[in-house]
Short mmCIF file of C-alpha atoms and ligand atoms in Angstrom, two decimals:
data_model
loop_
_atom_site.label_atom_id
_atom_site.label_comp_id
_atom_site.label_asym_id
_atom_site.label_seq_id
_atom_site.Cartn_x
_atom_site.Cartn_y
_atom_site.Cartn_z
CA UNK A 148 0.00 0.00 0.00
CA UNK A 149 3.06 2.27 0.44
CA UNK A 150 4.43 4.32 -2.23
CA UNK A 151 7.82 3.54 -4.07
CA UNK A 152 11.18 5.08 -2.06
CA UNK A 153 14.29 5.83 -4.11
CA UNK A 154 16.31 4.62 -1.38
CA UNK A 155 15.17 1.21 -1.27
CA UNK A 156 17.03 -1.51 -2.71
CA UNK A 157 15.30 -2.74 -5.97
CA UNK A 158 15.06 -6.23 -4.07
CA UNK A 159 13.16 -4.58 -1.45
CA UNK A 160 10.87 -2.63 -3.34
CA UNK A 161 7.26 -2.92 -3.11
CA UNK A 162 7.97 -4.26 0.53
CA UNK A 163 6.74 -0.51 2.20
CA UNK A 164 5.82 -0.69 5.46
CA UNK A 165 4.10 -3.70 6.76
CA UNK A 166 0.79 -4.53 6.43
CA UNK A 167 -0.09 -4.78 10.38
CA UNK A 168 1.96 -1.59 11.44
CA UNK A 169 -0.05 0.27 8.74
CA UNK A 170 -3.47 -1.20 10.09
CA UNK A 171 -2.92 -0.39 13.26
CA UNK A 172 -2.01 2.99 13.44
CA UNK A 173 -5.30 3.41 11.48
CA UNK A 174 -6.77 1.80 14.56
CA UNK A 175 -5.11 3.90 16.96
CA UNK A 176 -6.00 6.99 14.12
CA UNK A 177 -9.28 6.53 14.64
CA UNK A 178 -10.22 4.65 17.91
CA UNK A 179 -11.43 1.81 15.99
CA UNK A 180 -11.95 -1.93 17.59
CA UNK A 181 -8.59 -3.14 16.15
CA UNK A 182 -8.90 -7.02 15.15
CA UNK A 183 -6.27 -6.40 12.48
CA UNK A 184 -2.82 -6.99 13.86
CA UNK A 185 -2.74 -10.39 15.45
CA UNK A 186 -1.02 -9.86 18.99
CA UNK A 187 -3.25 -10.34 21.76
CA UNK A 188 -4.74 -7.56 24.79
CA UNK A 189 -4.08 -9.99 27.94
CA UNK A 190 -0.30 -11.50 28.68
CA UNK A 191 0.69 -14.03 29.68
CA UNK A 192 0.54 -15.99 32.99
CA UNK A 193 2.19 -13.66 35.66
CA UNK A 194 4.39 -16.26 37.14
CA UNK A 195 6.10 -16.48 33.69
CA UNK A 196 6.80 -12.37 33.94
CA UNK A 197 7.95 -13.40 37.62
CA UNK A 198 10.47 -15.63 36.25
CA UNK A 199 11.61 -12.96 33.74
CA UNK A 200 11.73 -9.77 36.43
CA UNK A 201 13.62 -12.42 38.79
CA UNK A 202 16.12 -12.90 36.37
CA UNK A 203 16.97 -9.08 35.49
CA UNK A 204 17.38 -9.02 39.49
CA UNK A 205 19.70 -12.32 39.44
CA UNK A 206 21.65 -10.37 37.01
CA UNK A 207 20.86 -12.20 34.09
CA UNK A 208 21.45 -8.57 31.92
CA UNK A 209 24.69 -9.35 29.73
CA UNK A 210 24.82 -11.45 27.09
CA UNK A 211 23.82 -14.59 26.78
CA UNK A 212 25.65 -17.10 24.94
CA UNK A 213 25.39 -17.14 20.74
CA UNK A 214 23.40 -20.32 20.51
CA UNK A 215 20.77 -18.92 23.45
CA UNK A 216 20.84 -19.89 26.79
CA UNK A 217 21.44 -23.87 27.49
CA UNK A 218 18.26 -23.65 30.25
CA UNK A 219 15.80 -22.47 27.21
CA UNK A 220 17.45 -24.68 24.30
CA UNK A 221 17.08 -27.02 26.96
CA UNK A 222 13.37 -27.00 27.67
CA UNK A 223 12.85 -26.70 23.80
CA UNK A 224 14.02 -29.90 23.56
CA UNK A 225 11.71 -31.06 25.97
CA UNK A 226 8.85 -29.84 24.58
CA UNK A 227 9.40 -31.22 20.94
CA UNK A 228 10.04 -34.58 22.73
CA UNK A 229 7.06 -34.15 25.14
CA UNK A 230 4.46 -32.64 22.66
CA UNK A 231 5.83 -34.63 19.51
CA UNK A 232 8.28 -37.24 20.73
CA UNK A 233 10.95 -35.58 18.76
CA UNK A 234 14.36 -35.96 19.42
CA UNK A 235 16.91 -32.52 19.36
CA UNK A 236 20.22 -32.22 20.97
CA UNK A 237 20.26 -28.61 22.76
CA UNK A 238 23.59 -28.11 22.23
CA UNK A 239 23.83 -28.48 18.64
CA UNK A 240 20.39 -28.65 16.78
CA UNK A 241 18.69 -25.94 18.43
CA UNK A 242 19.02 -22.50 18.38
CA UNK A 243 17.45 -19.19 19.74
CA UNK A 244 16.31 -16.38 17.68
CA UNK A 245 15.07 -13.05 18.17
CA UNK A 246 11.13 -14.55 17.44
CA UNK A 247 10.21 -16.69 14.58
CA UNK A 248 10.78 -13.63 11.75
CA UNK A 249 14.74 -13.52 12.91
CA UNK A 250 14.81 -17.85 12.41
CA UNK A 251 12.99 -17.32 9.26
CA UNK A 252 15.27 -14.44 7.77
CA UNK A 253 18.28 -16.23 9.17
CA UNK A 254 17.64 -19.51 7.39
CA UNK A 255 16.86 -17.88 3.80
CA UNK A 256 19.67 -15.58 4.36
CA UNK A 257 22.36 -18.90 5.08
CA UNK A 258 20.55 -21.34 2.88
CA UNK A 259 19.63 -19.47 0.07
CA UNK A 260 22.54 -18.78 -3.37
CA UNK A 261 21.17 -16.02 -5.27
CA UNK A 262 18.51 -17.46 -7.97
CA UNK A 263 17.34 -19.89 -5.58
CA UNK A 264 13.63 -20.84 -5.58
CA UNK A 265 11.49 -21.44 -2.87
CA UNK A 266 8.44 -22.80 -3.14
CA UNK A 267 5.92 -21.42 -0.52
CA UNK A 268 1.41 -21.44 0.08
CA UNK A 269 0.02 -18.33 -0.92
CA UNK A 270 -2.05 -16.74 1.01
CA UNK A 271 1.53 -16.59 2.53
CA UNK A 272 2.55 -14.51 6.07
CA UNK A 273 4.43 -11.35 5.17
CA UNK A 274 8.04 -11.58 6.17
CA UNK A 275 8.50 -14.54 3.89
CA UNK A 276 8.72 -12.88 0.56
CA UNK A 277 10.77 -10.33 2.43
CA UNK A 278 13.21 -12.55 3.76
CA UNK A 279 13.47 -14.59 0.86
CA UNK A 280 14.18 -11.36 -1.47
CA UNK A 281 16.64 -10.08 1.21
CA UNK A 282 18.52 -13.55 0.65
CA UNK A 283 18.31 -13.03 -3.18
CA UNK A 284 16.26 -15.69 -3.55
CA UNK A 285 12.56 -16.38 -5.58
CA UNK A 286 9.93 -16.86 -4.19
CA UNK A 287 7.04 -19.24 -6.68
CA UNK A 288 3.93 -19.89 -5.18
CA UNK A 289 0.85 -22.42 -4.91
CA UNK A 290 -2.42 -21.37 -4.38
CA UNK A 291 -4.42 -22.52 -1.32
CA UNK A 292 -8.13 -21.91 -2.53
CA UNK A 293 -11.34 -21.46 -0.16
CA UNK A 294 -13.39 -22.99 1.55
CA UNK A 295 -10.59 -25.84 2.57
CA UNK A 296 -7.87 -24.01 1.20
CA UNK A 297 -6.75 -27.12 -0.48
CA UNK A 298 -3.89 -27.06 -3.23
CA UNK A 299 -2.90 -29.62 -6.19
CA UNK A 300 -0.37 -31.69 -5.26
CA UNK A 301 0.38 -32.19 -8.63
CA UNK A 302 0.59 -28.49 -8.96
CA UNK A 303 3.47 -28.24 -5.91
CA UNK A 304 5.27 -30.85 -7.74
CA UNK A 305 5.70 -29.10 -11.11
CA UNK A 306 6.38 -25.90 -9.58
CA UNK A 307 9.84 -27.61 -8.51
CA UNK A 308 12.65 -26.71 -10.81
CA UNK A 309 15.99 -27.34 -11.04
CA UNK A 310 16.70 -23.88 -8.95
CA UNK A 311 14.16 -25.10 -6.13
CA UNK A 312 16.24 -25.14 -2.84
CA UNK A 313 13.46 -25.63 -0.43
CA UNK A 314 9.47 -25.37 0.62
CA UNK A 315 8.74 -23.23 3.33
CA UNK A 316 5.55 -24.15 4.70
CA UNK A 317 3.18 -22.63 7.61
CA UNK A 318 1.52 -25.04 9.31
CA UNK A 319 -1.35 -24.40 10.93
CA UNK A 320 -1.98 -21.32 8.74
CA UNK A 321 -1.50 -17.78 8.69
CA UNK A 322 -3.81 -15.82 7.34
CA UNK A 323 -5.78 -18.45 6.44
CA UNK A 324 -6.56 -20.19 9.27
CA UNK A 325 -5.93 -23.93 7.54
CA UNK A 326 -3.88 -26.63 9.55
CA UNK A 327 -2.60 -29.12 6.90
CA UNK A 328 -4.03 -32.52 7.14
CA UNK A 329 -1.98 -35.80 7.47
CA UNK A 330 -2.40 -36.36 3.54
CA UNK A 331 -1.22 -32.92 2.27
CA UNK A 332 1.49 -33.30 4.88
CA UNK A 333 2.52 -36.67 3.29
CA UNK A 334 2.24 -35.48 0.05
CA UNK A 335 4.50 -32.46 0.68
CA UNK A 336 6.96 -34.55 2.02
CA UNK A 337 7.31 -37.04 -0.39
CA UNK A 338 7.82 -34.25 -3.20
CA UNK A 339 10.39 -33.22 -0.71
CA UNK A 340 12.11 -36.69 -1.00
CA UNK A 341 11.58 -36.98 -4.43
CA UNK A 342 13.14 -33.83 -5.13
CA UNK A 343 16.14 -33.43 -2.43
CA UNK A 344 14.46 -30.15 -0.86
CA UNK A 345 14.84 -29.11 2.50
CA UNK A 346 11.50 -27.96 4.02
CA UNK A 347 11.22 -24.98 6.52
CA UNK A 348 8.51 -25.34 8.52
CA UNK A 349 7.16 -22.21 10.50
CA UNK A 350 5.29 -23.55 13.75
CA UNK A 351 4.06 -20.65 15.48
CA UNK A 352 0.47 -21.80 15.78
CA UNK A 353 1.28 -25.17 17.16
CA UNK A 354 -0.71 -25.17 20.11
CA UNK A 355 -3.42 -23.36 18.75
CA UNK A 356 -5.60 -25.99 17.10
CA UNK A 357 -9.15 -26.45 17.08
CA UNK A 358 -10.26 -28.92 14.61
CA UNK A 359 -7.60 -32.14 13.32
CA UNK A 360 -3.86 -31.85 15.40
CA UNK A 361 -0.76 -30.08 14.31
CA UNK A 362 1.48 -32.78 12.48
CA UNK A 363 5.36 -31.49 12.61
CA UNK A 364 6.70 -32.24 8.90
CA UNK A 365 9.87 -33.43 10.80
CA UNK A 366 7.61 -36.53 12.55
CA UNK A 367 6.79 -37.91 9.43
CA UNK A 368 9.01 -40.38 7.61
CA UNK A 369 12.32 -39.30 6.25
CA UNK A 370 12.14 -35.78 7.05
CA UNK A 371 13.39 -35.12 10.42
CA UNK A 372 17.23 -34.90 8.37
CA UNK A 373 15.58 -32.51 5.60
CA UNK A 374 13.24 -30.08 8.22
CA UNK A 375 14.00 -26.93 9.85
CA UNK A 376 11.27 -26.58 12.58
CA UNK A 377 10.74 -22.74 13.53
CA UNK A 378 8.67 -21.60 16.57
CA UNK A 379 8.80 -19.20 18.90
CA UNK A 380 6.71 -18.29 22.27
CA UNK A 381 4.69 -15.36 21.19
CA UNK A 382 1.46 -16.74 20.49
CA UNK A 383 2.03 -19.65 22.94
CA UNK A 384 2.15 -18.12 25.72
CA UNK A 385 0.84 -14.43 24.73
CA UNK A 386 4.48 -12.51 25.31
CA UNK A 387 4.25 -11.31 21.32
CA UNK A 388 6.91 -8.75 22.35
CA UNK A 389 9.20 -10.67 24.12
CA UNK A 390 10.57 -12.30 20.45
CA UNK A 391 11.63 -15.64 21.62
CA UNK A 392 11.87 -17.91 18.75
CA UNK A 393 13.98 -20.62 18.01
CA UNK A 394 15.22 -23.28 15.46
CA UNK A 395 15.55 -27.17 15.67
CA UNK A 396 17.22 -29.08 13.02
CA UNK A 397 20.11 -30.99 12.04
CA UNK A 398 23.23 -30.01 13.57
CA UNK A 399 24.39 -28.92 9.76
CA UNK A 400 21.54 -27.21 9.37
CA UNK A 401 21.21 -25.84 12.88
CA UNK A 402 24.78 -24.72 12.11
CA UNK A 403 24.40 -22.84 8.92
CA UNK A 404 21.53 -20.50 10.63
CA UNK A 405 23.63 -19.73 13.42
CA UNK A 406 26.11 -18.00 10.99
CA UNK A 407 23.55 -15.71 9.71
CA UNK A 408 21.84 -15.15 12.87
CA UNK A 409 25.08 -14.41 14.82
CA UNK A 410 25.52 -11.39 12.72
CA UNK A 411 21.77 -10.05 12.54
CA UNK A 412 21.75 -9.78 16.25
CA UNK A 413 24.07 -12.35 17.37
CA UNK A 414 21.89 -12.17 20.67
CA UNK A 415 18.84 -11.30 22.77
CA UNK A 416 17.08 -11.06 25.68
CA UNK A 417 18.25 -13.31 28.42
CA UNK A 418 15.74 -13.09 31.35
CA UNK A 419 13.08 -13.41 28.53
CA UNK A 420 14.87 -16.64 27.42
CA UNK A 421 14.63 -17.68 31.24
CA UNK A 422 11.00 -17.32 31.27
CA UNK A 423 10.05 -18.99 28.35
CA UNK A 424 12.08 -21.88 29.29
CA UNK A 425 9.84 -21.89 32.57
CA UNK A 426 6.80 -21.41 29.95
CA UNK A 427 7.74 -24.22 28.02
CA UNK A 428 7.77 -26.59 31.13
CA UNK A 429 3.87 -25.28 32.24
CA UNK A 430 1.86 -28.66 32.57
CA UNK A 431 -0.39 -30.07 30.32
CA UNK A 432 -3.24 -27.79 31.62
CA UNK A 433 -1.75 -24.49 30.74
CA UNK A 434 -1.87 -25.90 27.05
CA UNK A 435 -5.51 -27.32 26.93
CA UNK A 436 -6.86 -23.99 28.92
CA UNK A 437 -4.94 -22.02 26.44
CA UNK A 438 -6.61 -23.95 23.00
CA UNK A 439 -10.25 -23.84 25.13
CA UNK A 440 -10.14 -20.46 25.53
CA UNK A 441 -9.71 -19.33 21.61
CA UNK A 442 -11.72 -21.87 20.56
CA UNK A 443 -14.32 -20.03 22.57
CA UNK A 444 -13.45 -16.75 20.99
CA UNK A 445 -12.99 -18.13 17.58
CA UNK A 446 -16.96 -19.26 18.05
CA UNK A 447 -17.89 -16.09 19.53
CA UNK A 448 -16.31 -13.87 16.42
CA UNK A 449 -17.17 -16.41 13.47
CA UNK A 450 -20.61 -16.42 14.78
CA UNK A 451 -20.85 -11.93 15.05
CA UNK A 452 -18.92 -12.00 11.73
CA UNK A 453 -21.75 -14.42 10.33
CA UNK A 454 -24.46 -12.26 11.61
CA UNK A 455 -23.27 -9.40 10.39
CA UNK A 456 -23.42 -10.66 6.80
CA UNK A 457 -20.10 -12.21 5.87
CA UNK A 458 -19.15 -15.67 4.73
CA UNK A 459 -17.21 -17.07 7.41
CA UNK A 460 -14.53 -19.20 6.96
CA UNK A 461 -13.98 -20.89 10.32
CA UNK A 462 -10.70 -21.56 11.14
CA UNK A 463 -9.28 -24.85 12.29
CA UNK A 464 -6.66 -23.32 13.66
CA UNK A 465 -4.18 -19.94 14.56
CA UNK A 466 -6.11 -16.67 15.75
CA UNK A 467 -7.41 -15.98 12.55
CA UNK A 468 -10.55 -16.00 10.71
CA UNK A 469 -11.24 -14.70 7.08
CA UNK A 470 -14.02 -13.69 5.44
CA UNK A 471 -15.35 -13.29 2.30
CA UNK A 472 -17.22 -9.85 1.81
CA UNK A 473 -19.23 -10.20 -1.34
CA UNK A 474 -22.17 -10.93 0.79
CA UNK A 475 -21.86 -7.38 1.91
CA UNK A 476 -22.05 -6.16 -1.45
CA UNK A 477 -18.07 -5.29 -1.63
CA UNK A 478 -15.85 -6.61 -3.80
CA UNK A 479 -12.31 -4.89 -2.80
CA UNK A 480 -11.14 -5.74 0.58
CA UNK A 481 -8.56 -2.84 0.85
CA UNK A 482 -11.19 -0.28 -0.01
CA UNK A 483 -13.39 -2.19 2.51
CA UNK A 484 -10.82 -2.50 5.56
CA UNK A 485 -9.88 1.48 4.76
CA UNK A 486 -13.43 2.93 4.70
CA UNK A 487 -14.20 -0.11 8.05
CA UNK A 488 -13.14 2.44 10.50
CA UNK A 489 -15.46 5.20 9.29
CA UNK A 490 -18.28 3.10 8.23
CA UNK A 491 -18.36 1.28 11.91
CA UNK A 492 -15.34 1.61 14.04
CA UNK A 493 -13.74 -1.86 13.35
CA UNK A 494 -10.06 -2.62 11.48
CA UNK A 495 -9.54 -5.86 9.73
CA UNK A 496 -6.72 -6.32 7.14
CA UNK A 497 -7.50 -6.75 3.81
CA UNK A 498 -5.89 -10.70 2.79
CA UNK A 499 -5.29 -10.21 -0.64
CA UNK A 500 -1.96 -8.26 0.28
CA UNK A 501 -0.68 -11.95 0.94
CA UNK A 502 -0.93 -12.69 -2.12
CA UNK A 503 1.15 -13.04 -5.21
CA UNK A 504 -1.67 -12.60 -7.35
CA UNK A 505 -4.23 -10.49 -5.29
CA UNK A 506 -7.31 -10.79 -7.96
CA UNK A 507 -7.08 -14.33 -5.74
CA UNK A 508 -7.92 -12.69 -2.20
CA UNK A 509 -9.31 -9.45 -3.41
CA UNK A 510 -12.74 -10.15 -1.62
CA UNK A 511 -10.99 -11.75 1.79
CA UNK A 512 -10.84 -9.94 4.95
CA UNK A 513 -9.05 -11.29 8.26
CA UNK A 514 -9.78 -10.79 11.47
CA UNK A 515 -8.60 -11.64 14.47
CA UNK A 516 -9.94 -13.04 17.65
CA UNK A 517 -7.10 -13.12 20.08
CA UNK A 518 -8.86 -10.20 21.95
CA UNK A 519 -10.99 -10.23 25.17
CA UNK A 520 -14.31 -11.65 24.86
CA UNK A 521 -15.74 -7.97 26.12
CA UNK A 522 -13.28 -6.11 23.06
CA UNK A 523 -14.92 -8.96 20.87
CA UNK A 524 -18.44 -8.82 21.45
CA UNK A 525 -17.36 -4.63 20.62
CA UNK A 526 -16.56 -5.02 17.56
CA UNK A 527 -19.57 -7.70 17.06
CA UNK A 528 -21.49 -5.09 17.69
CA UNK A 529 -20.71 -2.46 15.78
CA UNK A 530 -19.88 -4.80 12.66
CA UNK A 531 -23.57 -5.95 12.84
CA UNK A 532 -24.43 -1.69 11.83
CA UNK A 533 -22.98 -2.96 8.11
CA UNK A 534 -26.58 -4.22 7.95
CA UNK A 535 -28.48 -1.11 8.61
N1 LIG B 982 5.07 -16.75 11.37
C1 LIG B 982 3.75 -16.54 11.35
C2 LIG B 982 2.89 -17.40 10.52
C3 LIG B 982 3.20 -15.51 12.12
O1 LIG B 982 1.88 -15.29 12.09
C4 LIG B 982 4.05 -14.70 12.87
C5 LIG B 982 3.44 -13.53 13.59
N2 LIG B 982 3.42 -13.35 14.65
C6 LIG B 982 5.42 -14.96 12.87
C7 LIG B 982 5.90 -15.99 12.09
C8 LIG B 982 6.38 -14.15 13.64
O2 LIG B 982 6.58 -14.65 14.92
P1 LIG B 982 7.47 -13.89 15.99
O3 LIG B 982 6.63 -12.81 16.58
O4 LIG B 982 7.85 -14.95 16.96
O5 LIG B 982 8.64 -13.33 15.27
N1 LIG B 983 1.74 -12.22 13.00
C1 LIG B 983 0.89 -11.11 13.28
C2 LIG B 983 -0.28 -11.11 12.34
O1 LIG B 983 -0.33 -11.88 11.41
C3 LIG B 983 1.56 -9.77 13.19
C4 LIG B 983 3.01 -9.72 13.48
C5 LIG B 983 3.60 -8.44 12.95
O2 LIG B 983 3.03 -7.38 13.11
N2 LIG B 983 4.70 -8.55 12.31
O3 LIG B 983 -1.18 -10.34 12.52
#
């Protein structure tokens, strides 16, 4: 939506301003009921920000060590093994990143040769096609179409070239909501064998799953040597600002990231590392509370959102939810999500900016629904006024 700068790069041109910072300042602009940006209005637990002012008072304020601290890679590897029964060494195939955007930057920027393709599900999340220009790579696309946002498999297969280094797949799905099924996963991952491509698989969602369960690409057979898993504890435990992400992979692998990330910010935040190690360890209840509670607020919104006119898309997983808005009588969601404010007080963002092609998502709108049930039933409210 920004204009061109003669400063910029040609590689990063057309990249602007991001899509989220521009939505919500419009928010803040005009005091609408932001369900744009997707970072949520309650933390965390407060014995996890416990753990993190204790630390700062143990003097845990220098840096920590290059590959993050041994307590979080640590607990990492717990929680693949508990959660997945995936096996990681801490001290050489995982690694801590300044949140899952750093891990995904890092890898393109130390995997990718200039020319490199990557192969990658539009509607995609923003930083890819950033990251993956910044390494000088290419970034081809396949289409996930509505309602089940289902691709061709045939399709992913002959987008593979010669120049395809890897697919980097989002699983469950942002914007769209999807969590890939145990068939699509399969099928991915035997094009992946078939082809010698490493997949990059960005996890964020992974507890956040209401319909199906999340199936890490490196469980399946085969792939645990080919997969980079990325995650981080933003949406997990609701500390979005805190940016602690991290990497698990194949010493090699694990190694090759760790050059690139050493010199992006080589580290970061250590008494945030301490409390999401603590995070990580929370029992099992922490996790099924956590799922319960947005599934709740995914009904509650999907249910305003069909009310107030639009074709709902429910989710099965992620904080998500698009919508289609022809039933509205619109046809252009970034003429819709501009005029929203005005017209009734609410910001959404527009989907089609995910896409390559945005004639594809031109009439999608997300929203999101990681907001209190009282900001919610807000925005419910004044979203059911696009029927008077
Ligand atoms: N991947 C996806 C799919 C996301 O939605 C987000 C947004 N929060 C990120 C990565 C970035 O995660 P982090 O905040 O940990 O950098
Ligand atoms: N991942 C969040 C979203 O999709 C936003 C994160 C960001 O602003 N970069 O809304």
């Amino acid at each position: 939506m920004a204009g061109p700068n003669p400063h910029l790069t040609r590689r990063l041109q057309g990249f602007g301003t991001t899509i989220f910072a521009e939505m919500s300042a419009l928010a803040a602009r005009t005091q609408a009921v932001n369900l744009g940006q997707g970072f949520p209005d309650t933390d965390g637990p407060a014995e996890i920000i416990d753990v993190a002012v204790a630390a700062m008072r143990a003097g845990h304020n220098q840096y920590p060590p290059g590959p993050g601290l041994p307590e979080l890679r640590q607990a990492v590897g717990r929680h693949q093994k508990r959660f997945y029964d995936l096996d990681y060494q801490p001290e050489s195939e995982i690694l801590v990143t300044v949140g899952a955007t750093e891990a995904i930057a890092a890898t393109m920027i130390s995997l990718l040769e200039p020319g490199d393709e990557v192969i990658t599900f539009e509607p995609w999340y923003d930083s890819y096609g950033a990251s993956i220009a910044m390494a000088g790579g290419i970034k081809k696309v396949v289409t996930l179409s509505p309602p089940e946002y289902s691709f061709d498999p045939a399709e992913l297969e002959s987008s593979v070239t010669a120049n395809t280094k890897l697919i980097l797949l989002n699983t469950p799905h942002n914007p769209s909501g999807k969590v890939f099924s145990a068939s699509e996963m399969n099928a991915i991952a035997d094009i992946a064998k078939r082809h010698d491509l490493i997949v990059v698989t960005d996890e964020v969602y992974e507890h956040l799953v209401f319909e199906g369960e999340h199936i890490p690409m490196a469980s399946l057979p085969g792939m645990w040597d080919r997969t980079v898993t990325i995650s981080s504890g933003g949406k997990t435990f609701s500390f979005t600002g805190w940016k602690i992400g991290w990497v698990c992979a194949p010493a090699a692998l694990v190694g090759a990231i760790r050059t690139a990330k050493q010199f992006l910010t080589f580290v970061h935040s250590g008494p945030f590392q301490l409390a999401i190690a603590a995070a990580l360890d929370l029992d099992d209840s922490y996790y099924a509370e956590f799922v319960d509670d947005f599934r709740a607020r995914r009904d509650l919104l999907c249910d305003g959102l069909a009310k107030a006119g639009f074709d709902v898309f429910a989710p099965q997983g992620t904080y998500f939810v698009n919508t289609d808005i022809r039933p509205l009588g619109a046809t252009d969601g970034i003429d819709f999500c501009l005029t929203l404010p005005d017209r009734v007080g609410v910001v959404g963002i527009p989907t089609q900016v995910f896409y390559d092609n945005r004639e594809r998502g031109k009439h999608l709108v997300r929203f999101t629904f990681c907001k209190t049930e009282a900001v919610l039933r807000d925005g419910i409210e004044r979203l059911a006024k696009l029927n008077d």
